[in-house]
Amino acid sequence: RPTNKNFLKLSQELKNPKYNEYHLFFTNVVPHVRLDPLASCDEYELVKQVQEFFADVYAVNHDLFSLNLPSTVRLTEDHHCWSPYEESVFERIIEGLLATCLTLRMLPAIRYTGACELTRQLAHRLESRIHEEQSLFEGIVKSQKGEATPVLLLFDRRNDPVTPLLQQWTYQAMVHELLGMTNNMVDLKKVSKDINRELETIVMSPLQDQFFNDNLYSNFGDLGQNIRKYVEKYQNDTKNTARIESIEEMQRFVDEYPEFRRLSGNVSKHVNVVSELSRLIEAHGLLEASQLEQDLACTENRQEHFRTLVDLLKLSKITTVEGLRLVLLFALRYEQEYNSIAQLKDQLRIKKVGDDQIGLIDKLLRYAGSQVRSSDLFQNKSFLQIAKSTFTNSFKGVENVYTQHKTHLSTVVESLMKGRLKETSYPYMQSKVSGTSAKDPPRRAIVFVVGGTTYEEARDIAELNKTADGAFSIVLGGTTIHNSMSFLTDVAQLGVRGAIE
């Protein structure tokens, strides 16, 4: 990356070189003022080439990227109060988006969340950066002639604080929620001490793992059946007749036949992961909690929700984390019900939830309450709707689950691709390079969630791309990819001064 630290290291290396020649490859635009001092350090003329490859983001899925900026919440506070850290995060977002436009060969019309000052500032600064580098976009402008203008949409995470809080029931999202995943890597040592040494750290990448690619968005019941088919195929190939009817028996089979791990390490990896997911679901009472989560997200029934939530909080099976998450969802839906929220806080204290965690309820309402959101998540059912369906399966140990929660982002993006997204809610930034933005429905779009996206939103965007059947394509990105824990950790930084490393 063309950062101050890297230019300093390059300068030191070229002043005292170890090699006969150097080839420099940067992931983004290199300012010319940076190259002159670097050239003066190259006294032996060992630098043979300098190239810019616009790859300044972390590609996660085929249509998903992240900037790996875990905390951006303080950017939503007064710009005049930003520390040098917040300024650097802001600039990192701009540079990441600039590189994304260049690597996708796209000069987009920029749209932003109208009610969000931060997305407006980002749109304005990005437009200025594109203008500064307009020579790089000249060929792109020519290639876009005759095409409806592509769009870069800056979406504010605060418009939907519900999605990052919901328990997930599709494979990739579940892994991130329950085990944690960074740059497609999962550290199973943090979760269980009983994991085989060769499976302590695993890669879950759709580019390198066909089973994972095929099952990214499989619900948990289907996933169990698909893994069993893999194991049965191995059994047929090796004439093994071990009886397998549950996840526990599958795990035992993998442990007892080490040659299976050697011959089919990828399947063994997924057997271990699904076994661990199954254990955590049972241990944390996630099925019981998830049903109430779905109801809180889609139906208006305060008394019933309050009564059910109080009963759940009394269960020892419901962990403090699950209890807090349910109260947060209740507070977002019924934020004017001060007495009910106060009673639920008391119930959390009885459950030994700390005051810092209980304080997250007020912080979340300050960060993303109804006074901040530009649309009402709960009154307009088209914005946040649950399509409930029961997935039946005969695979013992994998319970039936509800799901398919449709994210608010997917509704916004669907309107965008149909040319129906209101300019009053998502205005255009006037372009200095391409002139006035075209109003025809775009065929290509980058959707970037300021404040972090989620794997559930990635699933919905992938589904839109699939159903479009080539009519359009969407790439989703975010400052980070949140699970509920990382989202709440970010919210907890509101009002906290000092840099976050």
Short mmCIF file of C-alpha atoms in Angstrom, two decimals:
data_model
loop_
_atom_site.label_atom_id
_atom_site.label_comp_id
_atom_site.label_asym_id
_atom_site.label_seq_id
_atom_site.Cartn_x
_atom_site.Cartn_y
_atom_site.Cartn_z
CA ARG A 1 0.00 0.00 0.00
CA PRO A 2 1.31 3.52 -0.78
CA THR A 3 1.43 4.59 2.88
CA ASN A 4 3.84 6.89 4.72
CA LYS A 5 5.26 3.92 6.64
CA ASN A 6 5.87 1.89 3.47
CA PHE A 7 7.56 4.78 1.63
CA LEU A 8 9.86 5.26 4.61
CA LYS A 9 10.77 1.55 4.58
CA LEU A 10 11.33 1.61 0.80
CA SER A 11 13.58 4.65 1.11
CA GLN A 12 15.66 2.94 3.79
CA GLU A 13 15.92 -0.22 1.70
CA LEU A 14 17.01 1.59 -1.48
CA LYS A 15 19.66 3.60 0.40
CA ASN A 16 21.17 0.37 1.67
CA PRO A 17 20.09 -2.28 -0.87
CA LYS A 18 20.35 -6.03 -0.33
CA TYR A 19 19.40 -7.13 -3.86
CA ASN A 20 20.53 -6.56 -7.43
CA GLU A 21 17.20 -5.19 -8.62
CA TYR A 22 13.81 -4.07 -7.31
CA HIS A 23 10.30 -4.19 -8.78
CA LEU A 24 7.77 -2.03 -6.92
CA PHE A 25 4.07 -2.85 -7.09
CA PHE A 26 1.59 -0.56 -5.33
CA THR A 27 -2.04 -1.37 -4.56
CA ASN A 28 -3.30 2.15 -5.28
CA VAL A 29 -2.51 5.47 -6.91
CA VAL A 30 0.99 6.70 -6.02
CA PRO A 31 1.26 10.50 -5.64
CA HIS A 32 4.01 11.92 -7.86
CA VAL A 33 5.42 13.87 -4.90
CA ARG A 34 6.21 10.46 -3.38
CA LEU A 35 8.18 9.16 -6.35
CA ASP A 36 10.82 11.93 -6.55
CA PRO A 37 12.21 11.37 -3.01
CA LEU A 38 12.10 7.62 -3.65
CA ALA A 39 14.05 8.04 -6.90
CA SER A 40 16.69 10.14 -5.14
CA CYS A 41 17.22 7.27 -2.70
CA ASP A 42 17.84 4.86 -5.59
CA GLU A 43 21.46 5.94 -6.14
CA TYR A 44 22.42 2.58 -7.66
CA GLU A 45 19.46 2.65 -10.10
CA LEU A 46 18.27 -0.77 -9.00
CA VAL A 47 14.52 -0.07 -9.38
CA LYS A 48 13.53 -1.68 -12.69
CA GLN A 49 9.81 -0.89 -12.66
CA VAL A 50 7.09 0.82 -10.65
CA GLN A 51 3.52 -0.39 -11.19
CA GLU A 52 0.11 0.51 -9.81
CA PHE A 53 -2.32 -2.40 -9.39
CA PHE A 54 -5.59 -1.19 -7.97
CA ALA A 55 -6.20 -3.86 -5.37
CA ASP A 56 -6.50 -1.84 -2.18
CA VAL A 57 -9.32 -3.85 -0.63
CA TYR A 58 -9.75 -7.35 0.84
CA ALA A 59 -11.73 -9.54 -1.56
CA VAL A 60 -13.81 -11.98 0.50
CA ASN A 61 -16.41 -13.49 -1.87
CA HIS A 62 -16.88 -13.16 -5.62
CA ASP A 63 -19.03 -10.06 -5.05
CA LEU A 64 -17.98 -8.94 -1.54
CA PHE A 65 -15.04 -6.89 -0.23
CA SER A 66 -13.96 -5.27 3.02
CA LEU A 67 -11.53 -2.55 4.11
CA ASN A 68 -10.89 -4.30 7.46
CA LEU A 69 -11.60 -1.14 9.47
CA PRO A 70 -13.17 -2.64 12.61
CA SER A 71 -14.15 0.67 14.23
CA THR A 72 -15.63 3.60 12.32
CA VAL A 73 -18.39 4.64 14.73
CA ARG A 74 -16.65 7.82 15.87
CA LEU A 75 -16.72 9.14 12.30
CA THR A 76 -20.44 9.73 12.94
CA GLU A 77 -19.56 12.27 15.63
CA ASP A 78 -18.82 15.96 14.95
CA HIS A 79 -16.12 16.23 12.26
CA HIS A 80 -14.39 19.00 14.22
CA CYS A 81 -13.81 16.55 17.10
CA TRP A 82 -12.03 13.94 14.97
CA SER A 83 -8.59 12.86 16.09
CA PRO A 84 -5.77 12.11 13.61
CA TYR A 85 -6.90 8.46 13.84
CA GLU A 86 -10.42 9.29 12.60
CA GLU A 87 -8.95 11.45 9.81
CA SER A 88 -6.77 8.52 8.69
CA VAL A 89 -9.76 6.14 8.72
CA PHE A 90 -11.76 8.61 6.61
CA GLU A 91 -8.94 8.82 4.07
CA ARG A 92 -8.54 5.03 4.05
CA ILE A 93 -12.20 4.70 3.02
CA ILE A 94 -11.69 7.19 0.19
CA GLU A 95 -8.57 5.43 -1.10
CA GLY A 96 -10.25 2.01 -0.90
CA LEU A 97 -13.25 3.23 -2.89
CA LEU A 98 -11.02 4.95 -5.47
CA ALA A 99 -9.11 1.70 -6.02
CA THR A 100 -12.38 -0.25 -6.27
CA CYS A 101 -13.67 2.06 -9.01
CA LEU A 102 -10.40 1.71 -10.92
CA THR A 103 -10.11 -2.07 -10.60
CA LEU A 104 -13.74 -2.51 -11.71
CA ARG A 105 -13.16 0.04 -14.51
CA MET A 106 -16.07 2.15 -13.42
CA LEU A 107 -16.59 5.92 -13.36
CA PRO A 108 -19.73 5.91 -11.23
CA ALA A 109 -22.45 8.35 -10.36
CA ILE A 110 -22.07 8.65 -6.60
CA ARG A 111 -25.17 8.46 -4.43
CA TYR A 112 -25.23 8.73 -0.65
CA THR A 113 -27.61 8.43 2.30
CA GLY A 114 -29.19 11.88 2.37
CA ALA A 115 -29.81 11.98 6.12
CA CYS A 116 -26.18 11.07 6.89
CA GLU A 117 -23.58 13.85 6.95
CA LEU A 118 -20.74 11.30 6.94
CA THR A 119 -21.80 9.65 3.67
CA ARG A 120 -22.24 13.13 2.12
CA GLN A 121 -18.68 14.05 3.16
CA LEU A 122 -17.35 10.76 1.78
CA ALA A 123 -19.20 11.29 -1.51
CA HIS A 124 -17.81 14.83 -1.84
CA ARG A 125 -14.24 13.80 -1.05
CA LEU A 126 -14.36 10.75 -3.35
CA GLU A 127 -15.67 12.91 -6.19
CA SER A 128 -12.72 15.26 -5.62
CA ARG A 129 -10.25 12.33 -5.69
CA ILE A 130 -11.73 11.05 -8.95
CA HIS A 131 -11.37 14.56 -10.39
CA GLU A 132 -7.72 14.70 -9.23
CA GLU A 133 -7.03 11.37 -10.95
CA GLN A 134 -9.25 11.96 -13.99
CA SER A 135 -6.47 10.97 -16.40
CA LEU A 136 -6.76 7.41 -15.01
CA PHE A 137 -10.47 7.42 -15.81
CA GLU A 138 -10.23 8.64 -19.43
CA GLY A 139 -10.16 5.15 -20.91
CA ILE A 140 -12.94 4.07 -18.56
CA VAL A 141 -15.16 6.96 -19.73
CA LYS A 142 -14.73 5.81 -23.34
CA SER A 143 -15.55 2.20 -22.49
CA GLN A 144 -18.72 3.29 -20.64
CA LYS A 145 -20.20 5.09 -23.66
CA GLY A 146 -23.60 3.69 -24.52
CA GLU A 147 -23.96 2.12 -21.05
CA ALA A 148 -26.26 3.44 -18.35
CA THR A 149 -24.02 5.23 -15.84
CA PRO A 150 -22.82 2.82 -13.12
CA VAL A 151 -23.61 3.82 -9.55
CA LEU A 152 -21.64 3.83 -6.31
CA LEU A 153 -24.11 3.91 -3.41
CA LEU A 154 -22.89 4.88 0.07
CA PHE A 155 -25.23 3.30 2.60
CA ASP A 156 -25.26 4.27 6.28
CA ARG A 157 -25.11 1.33 8.72
CA ARG A 158 -27.29 3.33 11.10
CA ASN A 159 -30.24 2.95 8.71
CA ASP A 160 -30.37 -0.72 9.75
CA PRO A 161 -28.93 -1.60 13.17
CA VAL A 162 -31.13 -4.73 13.31
CA THR A 163 -29.39 -6.96 10.75
CA PRO A 164 -26.01 -7.10 12.58
CA LEU A 165 -27.82 -8.19 15.77
CA LEU A 166 -29.78 -11.15 14.36
CA GLN A 167 -28.64 -14.74 14.84
CA GLN A 168 -27.65 -16.24 11.48
CA TRP A 169 -28.74 -19.58 10.01
CA THR A 170 -26.76 -19.82 6.75
CA TYR A 171 -23.28 -21.34 6.68
CA GLN A 172 -20.87 -18.45 6.08
CA ALA A 173 -22.84 -16.06 8.32
CA MET A 174 -23.11 -18.67 11.09
CA VAL A 175 -19.37 -19.33 11.03
CA HIS A 176 -18.66 -15.61 11.43
CA GLU A 177 -21.31 -15.14 14.14
CA LEU A 178 -20.42 -18.16 16.27
CA LEU A 179 -16.73 -18.82 15.51
CA GLY A 180 -15.43 -15.55 14.07
CA MET A 181 -13.82 -15.17 10.64
CA THR A 182 -11.12 -12.72 9.52
CA ASN A 183 -10.03 -12.58 5.88
CA ASN A 184 -11.62 -16.01 5.32
CA MET A 185 -9.67 -17.55 8.20
CA VAL A 186 -11.18 -19.18 11.30
CA ASP A 187 -9.22 -19.79 14.49
CA LEU A 188 -10.86 -22.83 16.09
CA LYS A 189 -8.39 -22.81 19.01
CA LYS A 190 -10.37 -19.93 20.51
CA VAL A 191 -13.56 -21.98 20.42
CA SER A 192 -12.61 -25.48 21.52
CA LYS A 193 -9.55 -27.22 22.97
CA ASP A 194 -10.60 -30.57 21.47
CA ILE A 195 -9.93 -29.59 17.84
CA ASN A 196 -7.32 -31.65 15.96
CA ARG A 197 -4.05 -29.77 15.65
CA GLU A 198 -4.13 -29.72 11.84
CA LEU A 199 -7.57 -28.07 11.96
CA GLU A 200 -6.83 -25.40 14.57
CA THR A 201 -6.64 -22.65 11.95
CA ILE A 202 -8.63 -23.18 8.78
CA VAL A 203 -9.30 -21.28 5.56
CA MET A 204 -12.95 -20.84 4.50
CA SER A 205 -12.63 -19.30 1.05
CA PRO A 206 -15.10 -19.77 -1.83
CA LEU A 207 -12.16 -19.45 -4.25
CA GLN A 208 -10.20 -22.34 -2.74
CA ASP A 209 -12.92 -24.57 -1.34
CA GLN A 210 -15.61 -25.92 -3.66
CA PHE A 211 -17.76 -27.31 -0.85
CA PHE A 212 -17.75 -23.94 0.93
CA ASN A 213 -18.49 -22.13 -2.33
CA ASP A 214 -21.46 -24.43 -2.96
CA ASN A 215 -22.79 -24.03 0.59
CA LEU A 216 -22.09 -20.37 1.47
CA TYR A 217 -25.78 -19.61 1.73
CA SER A 218 -27.12 -23.06 2.65
CA ASN A 219 -29.34 -23.12 5.72
CA PHE A 220 -28.12 -25.26 8.59
CA GLY A 221 -30.42 -28.21 7.89
CA ASP A 222 -29.39 -28.47 4.22
CA LEU A 223 -25.76 -28.06 5.22
CA GLY A 224 -25.90 -31.12 7.48
CA GLN A 225 -27.37 -33.23 4.69
CA ASN A 226 -24.77 -32.01 2.17
CA ILE A 227 -21.90 -32.92 4.49
CA ARG A 228 -23.41 -36.35 5.08
CA LYS A 229 -23.45 -36.92 1.31
CA TYR A 230 -19.73 -36.15 1.21
CA VAL A 231 -18.99 -38.58 4.02
CA GLU A 232 -21.20 -41.29 2.44
CA LYS A 233 -19.39 -40.86 -0.87
CA TYR A 234 -16.10 -41.55 0.91
CA GLN A 235 -17.63 -44.56 2.64
CA ASN A 236 -18.81 -45.99 -0.67
CA ASP A 237 -15.39 -45.42 -2.24
CA THR A 238 -13.59 -47.18 0.63
CA LYS A 239 -16.26 -49.82 1.36
CA ASN A 240 -16.60 -48.49 4.93
CA THR A 241 -19.89 -49.48 6.56
CA ALA A 242 -19.82 -47.31 9.72
CA ARG A 243 -23.34 -46.18 10.64
CA ILE A 244 -23.81 -42.38 10.48
CA GLU A 245 -27.13 -40.78 11.38
CA SER A 246 -26.17 -37.66 13.33
CA ILE A 247 -23.55 -34.95 13.50
CA GLU A 248 -22.11 -36.60 16.62
CA GLU A 249 -21.67 -39.93 14.79
CA MET A 250 -20.12 -38.13 11.84
CA GLN A 251 -17.62 -36.40 14.15
CA ARG A 252 -16.79 -39.75 15.79
CA PHE A 253 -16.26 -41.34 12.37
CA VAL A 254 -13.80 -38.61 11.36
CA ASP A 255 -11.88 -38.99 14.63
CA GLU A 256 -11.71 -42.80 14.44
CA TYR A 257 -10.52 -42.97 10.82
CA PRO A 258 -7.39 -40.78 10.51
CA GLU A 259 -6.95 -41.95 6.91
CA PHE A 260 -10.25 -40.21 6.16
CA ARG A 261 -8.71 -36.92 7.32
CA ARG A 262 -5.73 -37.47 5.07
CA LEU A 263 -7.73 -38.45 2.01
CA SER A 264 -10.49 -35.91 2.48
CA GLY A 265 -9.13 -33.07 4.60
CA ASN A 266 -11.59 -30.54 3.22
CA VAL A 267 -14.65 -32.58 4.20
CA SER A 268 -13.07 -33.32 7.58
CA LYS A 269 -12.65 -29.58 8.09
CA HIS A 270 -16.34 -28.94 7.47
CA VAL A 271 -17.42 -31.85 9.67
CA ASN A 272 -15.46 -30.27 12.54
CA VAL A 273 -16.92 -26.81 11.88
CA VAL A 274 -20.53 -27.98 11.64
CA SER A 275 -20.08 -30.14 14.74
CA GLU A 276 -18.82 -27.08 16.65
CA LEU A 277 -21.69 -24.93 15.34
CA SER A 278 -24.18 -27.58 16.46
CA ARG A 279 -22.63 -27.68 19.93
CA LEU A 280 -22.79 -23.90 20.33
CA ILE A 281 -26.39 -23.72 19.13
CA GLU A 282 -27.41 -26.20 21.80
CA ALA A 283 -25.24 -24.75 24.56
CA HIS A 284 -26.38 -21.14 24.04
CA GLY A 285 -30.09 -21.80 23.47
CA LEU A 286 -29.90 -20.14 20.07
CA LEU A 287 -32.99 -21.78 18.58
CA GLU A 288 -35.19 -20.43 21.36
CA ALA A 289 -33.61 -16.97 21.20
CA SER A 290 -33.71 -16.83 17.40
CA GLN A 291 -37.47 -17.31 17.21
CA LEU A 292 -38.02 -14.24 19.37
CA GLU A 293 -35.41 -12.29 17.40
CA GLN A 294 -37.34 -12.92 14.19
CA ASP A 295 -40.63 -11.88 15.81
CA LEU A 296 -39.11 -8.68 17.19
CA ALA A 297 -37.77 -7.82 13.74
CA CYS A 298 -41.05 -8.22 11.87
CA THR A 299 -44.13 -8.02 14.08
CA GLU A 300 -45.67 -5.42 16.38
CA ASN A 301 -46.77 -7.11 19.59
CA ARG A 302 -45.21 -5.32 22.57
CA GLN A 303 -46.95 -7.13 25.42
CA GLU A 304 -46.33 -10.60 24.01
CA HIS A 305 -42.72 -9.74 23.12
CA PHE A 306 -42.08 -8.31 26.59
CA ARG A 307 -43.55 -11.35 28.36
CA THR A 308 -41.66 -13.84 26.17
CA LEU A 309 -38.41 -11.93 26.59
CA VAL A 310 -38.71 -11.82 30.39
CA ASP A 311 -39.37 -15.59 30.44
CA LEU A 312 -36.35 -16.27 28.20
CA LEU A 313 -34.04 -14.12 30.32
CA LYS A 314 -34.87 -16.32 33.30
CA LEU A 315 -33.60 -19.44 31.51
CA SER A 316 -30.05 -20.42 32.44
CA LYS A 317 -29.61 -21.77 28.90
CA ILE A 318 -29.87 -18.25 27.45
CA THR A 319 -26.41 -16.69 27.80
CA THR A 320 -25.83 -13.11 28.91
CA VAL A 321 -24.79 -12.21 25.35
CA GLU A 322 -28.01 -13.64 23.87
CA GLY A 323 -30.06 -11.91 26.56
CA LEU A 324 -28.45 -8.55 25.84
CA ARG A 325 -28.96 -8.97 22.10
CA LEU A 326 -32.69 -9.66 22.58
CA VAL A 327 -33.11 -6.59 24.81
CA LEU A 328 -31.28 -4.47 22.22
CA LEU A 329 -33.71 -5.61 19.51
CA PHE A 330 -36.66 -4.90 21.82
CA ALA A 331 -35.29 -1.41 22.55
CA LEU A 332 -34.85 -0.64 18.84
CA ARG A 333 -38.44 -1.63 18.07
CA TYR A 334 -40.09 -0.12 21.17
CA GLU A 335 -37.68 2.68 22.04
CA GLN A 336 -40.46 4.91 23.46
CA GLU A 337 -41.43 2.22 25.98
CA TYR A 338 -39.11 3.55 28.67
CA ASN A 339 -40.64 1.58 31.55
CA SER A 340 -40.44 -1.75 29.72
CA ILE A 341 -36.83 -1.12 28.71
CA ALA A 342 -35.95 -0.17 32.31
CA GLN A 343 -37.50 -3.41 33.57
CA LEU A 344 -35.55 -5.42 31.01
CA LYS A 345 -32.34 -3.72 32.14
CA ASP A 346 -33.14 -4.89 35.67
CA GLN A 347 -33.65 -8.42 34.40
CA LEU A 348 -30.21 -8.26 32.74
CA ARG A 349 -28.66 -7.16 36.03
CA ILE A 350 -30.27 -10.15 37.74
CA LYS A 351 -28.64 -12.27 35.00
CA LYS A 352 -25.26 -10.75 36.00
CA VAL A 353 -24.88 -8.65 32.84
CA GLY A 354 -22.37 -5.84 33.56
CA ASP A 355 -23.29 -2.15 33.59
CA ASP A 356 -20.97 -1.46 30.63
CA GLN A 357 -22.90 -3.98 28.53
CA ILE A 358 -26.28 -2.67 29.71
CA GLY A 359 -25.03 0.82 28.78
CA LEU A 360 -24.86 -0.41 25.16
CA ILE A 361 -28.68 -0.17 25.01
CA ASP A 362 -28.62 3.62 25.36
CA LYS A 363 -25.54 3.94 23.14
CA LEU A 364 -27.18 1.93 20.36
CA LEU A 365 -30.32 4.09 20.50
CA ARG A 366 -28.13 7.19 20.32
CA TYR A 367 -26.17 5.72 17.40
CA ALA A 368 -29.04 4.28 15.35
CA GLY A 369 -32.37 5.09 16.97
CA SER A 370 -35.40 6.30 15.03
CA GLN A 371 -34.21 9.93 15.28
CA VAL A 372 -31.11 8.98 13.23
CA ARG A 373 -32.54 6.54 10.66
CA SER A 374 -33.77 8.04 7.39
CA SER A 375 -36.45 5.33 7.01
CA ASP A 376 -38.59 3.51 9.54
CA LEU A 377 -37.48 -0.10 9.70
CA PHE A 378 -40.49 -1.32 11.63
CA GLN A 379 -43.57 0.50 10.31
CA ASN A 380 -42.91 -0.17 6.64
CA LYS A 381 -43.01 -3.97 6.34
CA SER A 382 -41.40 -3.88 2.89
CA PHE A 383 -38.20 -2.56 4.50
CA LEU A 384 -37.76 -5.28 7.09
CA GLN A 385 -39.70 -8.42 6.41
CA ILE A 386 -39.31 -12.00 7.47
CA ALA A 387 -40.38 -14.77 5.16
CA LYS A 388 -40.74 -17.65 7.56
CA SER A 389 -40.44 -21.14 6.28
CA THR A 390 -39.61 -24.39 8.02
CA PHE A 391 -36.86 -26.49 6.53
CA THR A 392 -37.64 -30.10 7.33
CA ASN A 393 -34.95 -32.68 7.14
CA SER A 394 -34.40 -36.20 8.36
CA PHE A 395 -30.87 -35.57 9.54
CA LYS A 396 -30.77 -36.15 13.29
CA GLY A 397 -29.00 -33.45 15.31
CA VAL A 398 -29.86 -30.59 12.95
CA GLU A 399 -33.08 -28.98 14.12
CA ASN A 400 -35.57 -27.27 11.86
CA VAL A 401 -34.89 -23.54 11.65
CA TYR A 402 -36.81 -20.48 10.64
CA THR A 403 -35.25 -18.03 8.40
CA GLN A 404 -34.87 -15.87 5.38
CA HIS A 405 -34.88 -12.42 6.93
CA LYS A 406 -34.77 -9.89 4.12
CA THR A 407 -32.37 -7.09 4.89
CA HIS A 408 -33.21 -3.42 4.51
CA LEU A 409 -30.16 -3.02 2.27
CA SER A 410 -31.48 -5.55 -0.25
CA THR A 411 -34.72 -3.55 -0.58
CA VAL A 412 -32.77 -0.33 -1.15
CA VAL A 413 -30.49 -1.97 -3.74
CA GLU A 414 -33.42 -3.58 -5.53
CA SER A 415 -35.00 -0.13 -5.88
CA LEU A 416 -31.66 1.26 -7.10
CA MET A 417 -31.29 -1.33 -9.88
CA LYS A 418 -34.87 -0.70 -11.02
CA GLY A 419 -34.29 3.05 -11.17
CA ARG A 420 -36.81 3.67 -8.39
CA LEU A 421 -34.57 4.77 -5.52
CA LYS A 422 -35.75 8.21 -4.38
CA GLU A 423 -33.28 11.04 -4.85
CA THR A 424 -34.68 12.73 -1.75
CA SER A 425 -33.43 9.80 0.34
CA TYR A 426 -30.30 8.98 -1.70
CA PRO A 427 -29.14 12.11 -3.59
CA TYR A 428 -26.56 12.21 -6.38
CA MET A 429 -23.18 13.91 -5.98
CA GLN A 430 -22.58 16.20 -8.96
CA SER A 431 -19.65 14.85 -10.99
CA LYS A 432 -16.83 17.14 -12.14
CA VAL A 433 -15.52 14.46 -14.51
CA SER A 434 -18.56 12.98 -16.24
CA GLY A 435 -21.02 15.86 -15.79
CA THR A 436 -24.59 15.33 -14.65
CA SER A 437 -25.41 11.82 -13.49
CA ALA A 438 -27.62 9.76 -15.79
CA LYS A 439 -30.98 8.68 -14.36
CA ASP A 440 -31.40 5.39 -16.27
CA PRO A 441 -31.37 2.20 -14.16
CA PRO A 442 -27.71 1.13 -13.83
CA ARG A 443 -26.41 -2.20 -15.06
CA ARG A 444 -23.47 -2.11 -12.64
CA ALA A 445 -23.29 -0.91 -9.06
CA ILE A 446 -20.96 -0.80 -6.08
CA VAL A 447 -22.83 -0.70 -2.78
CA PHE A 448 -20.65 0.32 0.15
CA VAL A 449 -21.86 0.16 3.75
CA VAL A 450 -20.22 2.84 5.88
CA GLY A 451 -20.08 1.34 9.36
CA GLY A 452 -19.68 -2.26 8.20
CA THR A 453 -21.71 -4.76 6.18
CA THR A 454 -22.75 -8.32 7.14
CA TYR A 455 -22.72 -11.77 5.55
CA GLU A 456 -26.52 -11.76 5.59
CA GLU A 457 -26.48 -8.68 3.35
CA ALA A 458 -23.85 -10.39 1.18
CA ARG A 459 -26.25 -13.33 0.80
CA ASP A 460 -29.09 -11.02 -0.27
CA ILE A 461 -26.91 -9.19 -2.79
CA ALA A 462 -25.66 -12.52 -4.21
CA GLU A 463 -29.30 -13.59 -4.57
CA LEU A 464 -30.13 -10.35 -6.45
CA ASN A 465 -27.19 -10.97 -8.80
CA LYS A 466 -28.34 -14.54 -9.35
CA THR A 467 -31.96 -13.65 -10.13
CA ALA A 468 -30.83 -10.80 -12.44
CA ASP A 469 -29.39 -13.47 -14.76
CA GLY A 470 -26.84 -11.06 -16.24
CA ALA A 471 -29.18 -8.05 -16.51
CA PHE A 472 -27.10 -6.27 -13.89
CA SER A 473 -24.29 -6.92 -11.42
CA ILE A 474 -23.71 -5.59 -7.90
CA VAL A 475 -20.55 -5.63 -5.80
CA LEU A 476 -21.01 -5.17 -2.05
CA GLY A 477 -18.37 -3.69 0.23
CA GLY A 478 -18.05 -2.38 3.74
CA THR A 479 -15.64 -0.73 6.12
CA THR A 480 -15.65 -4.15 7.81
CA ILE A 481 -17.80 -7.31 7.93
CA HIS A 482 -19.66 -7.34 11.23
CA ASN A 483 -21.02 -10.06 13.42
CA SER A 484 -23.06 -9.02 16.46
CA MET A 485 -20.03 -8.88 18.75
CA SER A 486 -17.90 -6.67 16.48
CA PHE A 487 -20.90 -4.40 15.81
CA LEU A 488 -21.52 -3.86 19.53
CA THR A 489 -17.79 -3.41 20.17
CA ASP A 490 -17.84 -0.61 17.60
CA VAL A 491 -20.97 1.00 19.10
CA ALA A 492 -19.26 0.89 22.52
CA GLN A 493 -16.63 3.35 21.19
CA LEU A 494 -19.19 6.18 20.94
CA GLY A 495 -17.98 9.11 23.01
CA VAL A 496 -14.67 7.40 23.83
CA ARG A 497 -11.64 9.52 22.99
CA GLY A 498 -8.19 8.33 22.04
CA ALA A 499 -6.95 6.27 19.11
CA ILE A 500 -7.97 2.65 18.62
CA GLU A 501 -5.16 0.46 17.35
#
